[in-house]
PDB file of C-alpha atoms in Angstrom:
ATOM      1  CA  MET A   1      -6.417   2.547  40.964  1.00  0.00           C
ATOM      2  CA  LYS A   2      -7.083   0.106  43.760  1.00  0.00           C
ATOM      3  CA  LYS A   3      -5.350   0.616  47.104  1.00  0.00           C
ATOM      4  CA  PRO A   4      -3.381  -2.274  48.596  1.00  0.00           C
ATOM      5  CA  TYR A   5      -4.956  -4.113  51.504  1.00  0.00           C
ATOM      6  CA  THR A   6      -3.949  -2.593  54.832  1.00  0.00           C
ATOM      7  CA  LEU A   7      -5.994  -4.488  57.419  1.00  0.00           C
ATOM      8  CA  PHE A   8      -5.810  -8.201  58.184  1.00  0.00           C
ATOM      9  CA  ILE A   9      -6.890 -10.645  60.864  1.00  0.00           C
ATOM     10  CA  LYS A  10      -4.811 -13.787  61.172  1.00  0.00           C
ATOM     11  CA  ASP A  11      -5.966 -16.172  63.903  1.00  0.00           C
ATOM     12  CA  ASN A  12      -6.316 -13.828  66.910  1.00  0.00           C
ATOM     13  CA  GLU A  13      -3.993 -11.151  65.589  1.00  0.00           C
ATOM     14  CA  LEU A  14      -5.018  -7.810  64.101  1.00  0.00           C
ATOM     15  CA  ILE A  15      -2.458  -6.580  61.554  1.00  0.00           C
ATOM     16  CA  LEU A  16      -2.636  -2.989  60.348  1.00  0.00           C
ATOM     17  CA  ASN A  17      -0.220  -1.898  57.597  1.00  0.00           C
ATOM     18  CA  ASN A  18       0.074   1.863  57.307  1.00  0.00           C
ATOM     19  CA  ARG A  19       3.364   3.705  57.533  1.00  0.00           C
ATOM     20  CA  TRP A  20       4.543   0.838  59.715  1.00  0.00           C
ATOM     21  CA  THR A  21       2.998  -2.482  60.670  1.00  0.00           C
ATOM     22  CA  GLN A  22       1.028  -2.670  63.912  1.00  0.00           C
ATOM     23  CA  LYS A  23       0.133  -6.067  65.354  1.00  0.00           C
ATOM     24  CA  ARG A  24      -2.231  -6.604  68.259  1.00  0.00           C
ATOM     25  CA  ASN A  25      -3.669  -9.658  69.959  1.00  0.00           C
ATOM     26  CA  LEU A  26      -7.464  -9.416  69.652  1.00  0.00           C
ATOM     27  CA  ASN A  27      -7.874 -11.432  72.854  1.00  0.00           C
ATOM     28  CA  GLU A  28      -6.469  -8.381  74.660  1.00  0.00           C
ATOM     29  CA  LEU A  29      -8.890  -5.861  73.141  1.00  0.00           C
ATOM     30  CA  THR A  30     -10.440  -3.943  76.047  1.00  0.00           C
ATOM     31  CA  GLN A  31     -12.412  -1.161  74.390  1.00  0.00           C
ATOM     32  CA  ILE A  32     -13.670   0.111  71.033  1.00  0.00           C
ATOM     33  CA  GLN A  33     -14.328   3.843  70.655  1.00  0.00           C
ATOM     34  CA  PHE A  34     -15.669   5.742  67.655  1.00  0.00           C
ATOM     35  CA  ASP A  35     -14.991   9.397  66.845  1.00  0.00           C
ATOM     36  CA  ARG A  36     -17.970  10.717  64.858  1.00  0.00           C
ATOM     37  CA  PHE A  37     -16.020  13.697  63.510  1.00  0.00           C
ATOM     38  CA  SER A  38     -12.890  11.949  62.224  1.00  0.00           C
ATOM     39  CA  LYS A  39     -14.798   8.671  61.605  1.00  0.00           C
ATOM     40  CA  ASN A  40     -11.966   6.751  63.303  1.00  0.00           C
ATOM     41  CA  LEU A  41     -12.247   3.607  65.373  1.00  0.00           C
ATOM     42  CA  LYS A  42      -9.917   3.638  68.363  1.00  0.00           C
ATOM     43  CA  LEU A  43      -9.017   0.206  69.730  1.00  0.00           C
ATOM     44  CA  ASP A  44      -7.567  -0.126  73.234  1.00  0.00           C
ATOM     45  CA  PHE A  45      -5.546  -3.177  74.259  1.00  0.00           C
ATOM     46  CA  LYS A  46      -4.278  -4.518  77.608  1.00  0.00           C
ATOM     47  CA  SER A  47      -0.571  -4.765  76.890  1.00  0.00           C
ATOM     48  CA  LYS A  48       0.110  -2.621  73.807  1.00  0.00           C
ATOM     49  CA  SER A  49      -0.716   0.881  72.668  1.00  0.00           C
ATOM     50  CA  THR A  50      -3.952   1.988  71.057  1.00  0.00           C
ATOM     51  CA  VAL A  51      -4.605   1.387  67.346  1.00  0.00           C
ATOM     52  CA  THR A  52      -6.627   3.800  65.217  1.00  0.00           C
ATOM     53  CA  ILE A  53      -8.490   2.672  62.097  1.00  0.00           C
ATOM     54  CA  LYS A  54      -9.803   5.238  59.596  1.00  0.00           C
ATOM     55  CA  THR A  55     -13.206   3.823  58.695  1.00  0.00           C
ATOM     56  CA  VAL A  56     -13.558   6.050  55.604  1.00  0.00           C
ATOM     57  CA  GLU A  57     -10.780   4.053  53.913  1.00  0.00           C
ATOM     58  CA  TYR A  58     -12.848   0.840  53.966  1.00  0.00           C
ATOM     59  CA  ASN A  59     -16.234  -0.411  52.798  1.00  0.00           C
ATOM     60  CA  VAL A  60     -18.985  -0.112  55.402  1.00  0.00           C
ATOM     61  CA  GLU A  61     -19.650  -3.858  55.197  1.00  0.00           C
ATOM     62  CA  ASP A  62     -15.988  -4.607  55.909  1.00  0.00           C
ATOM     63  CA  ILE A  63     -15.953  -2.374  59.004  1.00  0.00           C
ATOM     64  CA  GLU A  64     -19.149  -4.035  60.262  1.00  0.00           C
ATOM     65  CA  LYS A  65     -17.594  -7.487  59.803  1.00  0.00           C
ATOM     66  CA  LEU A  66     -14.357  -6.319  61.469  1.00  0.00           C
ATOM     67  CA  LEU A  67     -16.300  -5.115  64.526  1.00  0.00           C
ATOM     68  CA  GLU A  68     -18.153  -8.402  64.705  1.00  0.00           C
ATOM     69  CA  ILE A  69     -14.921 -10.449  64.558  1.00  0.00           C
ATOM     70  CA  MET A  70     -13.121  -8.266  67.109  1.00  0.00           C
ATOM     71  CA  ILE A  71     -15.975  -8.500  69.615  1.00  0.00           C
ATOM     72  CA  GLU A  72     -16.114 -12.266  69.147  1.00  0.00           C
ATOM     73  CA  LYS A  73     -12.356 -12.757  69.645  1.00  0.00           C
ATOM     74  CA  SER A  74     -11.871 -10.429  72.617  1.00  0.00           C
ATOM     75  CA  GLU A  75     -11.720 -12.016  76.057  1.00  0.00           C
ATOM     76  CA  ASN A  76     -13.169  -8.823  77.540  1.00  0.00           C
ATOM     77  CA  ASN A  77     -16.653  -7.337  77.575  1.00  0.00           C
ATOM     78  CA  VAL A  78     -16.240  -5.333  74.351  1.00  0.00           C
ATOM     79  CA  PHE A  79     -19.146  -3.851  72.405  1.00  0.00           C
ATOM     80  CA  ILE A  80     -19.880  -1.587  69.441  1.00  0.00           C
ATOM     81  CA  PRO A  81     -19.776   2.043  70.622  1.00  0.00           C
ATOM     82  CA  GLN A  82     -23.190   3.643  71.083  1.00  0.00           C
ATOM     83  CA  ASN A  83     -22.272   6.595  68.863  1.00  0.00           C
ATOM     84  CA  TYR A  84     -21.382   4.305  65.934  1.00  0.00           C
ATOM     85  CA  GLU A  85     -24.306   4.134  63.523  1.00  0.00           C
ATOM     86  CA  SER A  86     -24.492   1.212  61.173  1.00  0.00           C
ATOM     87  CA  LYS A  87     -24.768   2.418  57.575  1.00  0.00           C
ATOM     88  CA  ILE A  88     -25.917  -1.014  56.373  1.00  0.00           C
ATOM     89  CA  LYS A  89     -29.221  -0.841  58.229  1.00  0.00           C
ATOM     90  CA  LYS A  90     -29.967   2.644  56.868  1.00  0.00           C
ATOM     91  CA  THR A  91     -29.174   1.590  53.307  1.00  0.00           C
ATOM     92  CA  ALA A  92     -31.400  -1.498  53.566  1.00  0.00           C
ATOM     93  CA  ALA A  93     -34.243   0.573  55.043  1.00  0.00           C
ATOM     94  CA  ASN A  94     -34.087   3.093  52.191  1.00  0.00           C
ATOM     95  CA  THR A  95     -34.399   0.505  49.415  1.00  0.00           C
TER      96      THR A  95
END
């Protein structure tokens, strides 16, 4: 059974549908953090509360693309957390 889509980007807006819908302006993204134990991305924004994304619920490629888009759209100096290890590079190196 395939899960319904829960994460969208429309223009500059991040939309996360879990128990309730969270919408955030990606221009206001100030920081991306990664918890290695829970495998969650924590996104901090200027004017609204933090959003947490469970990376294990998505394909690695989709998370990588999401990070790329968020960094591009943010008006702040946002970067991929140092403790986040790309799984794509490891997979490509092993083949």
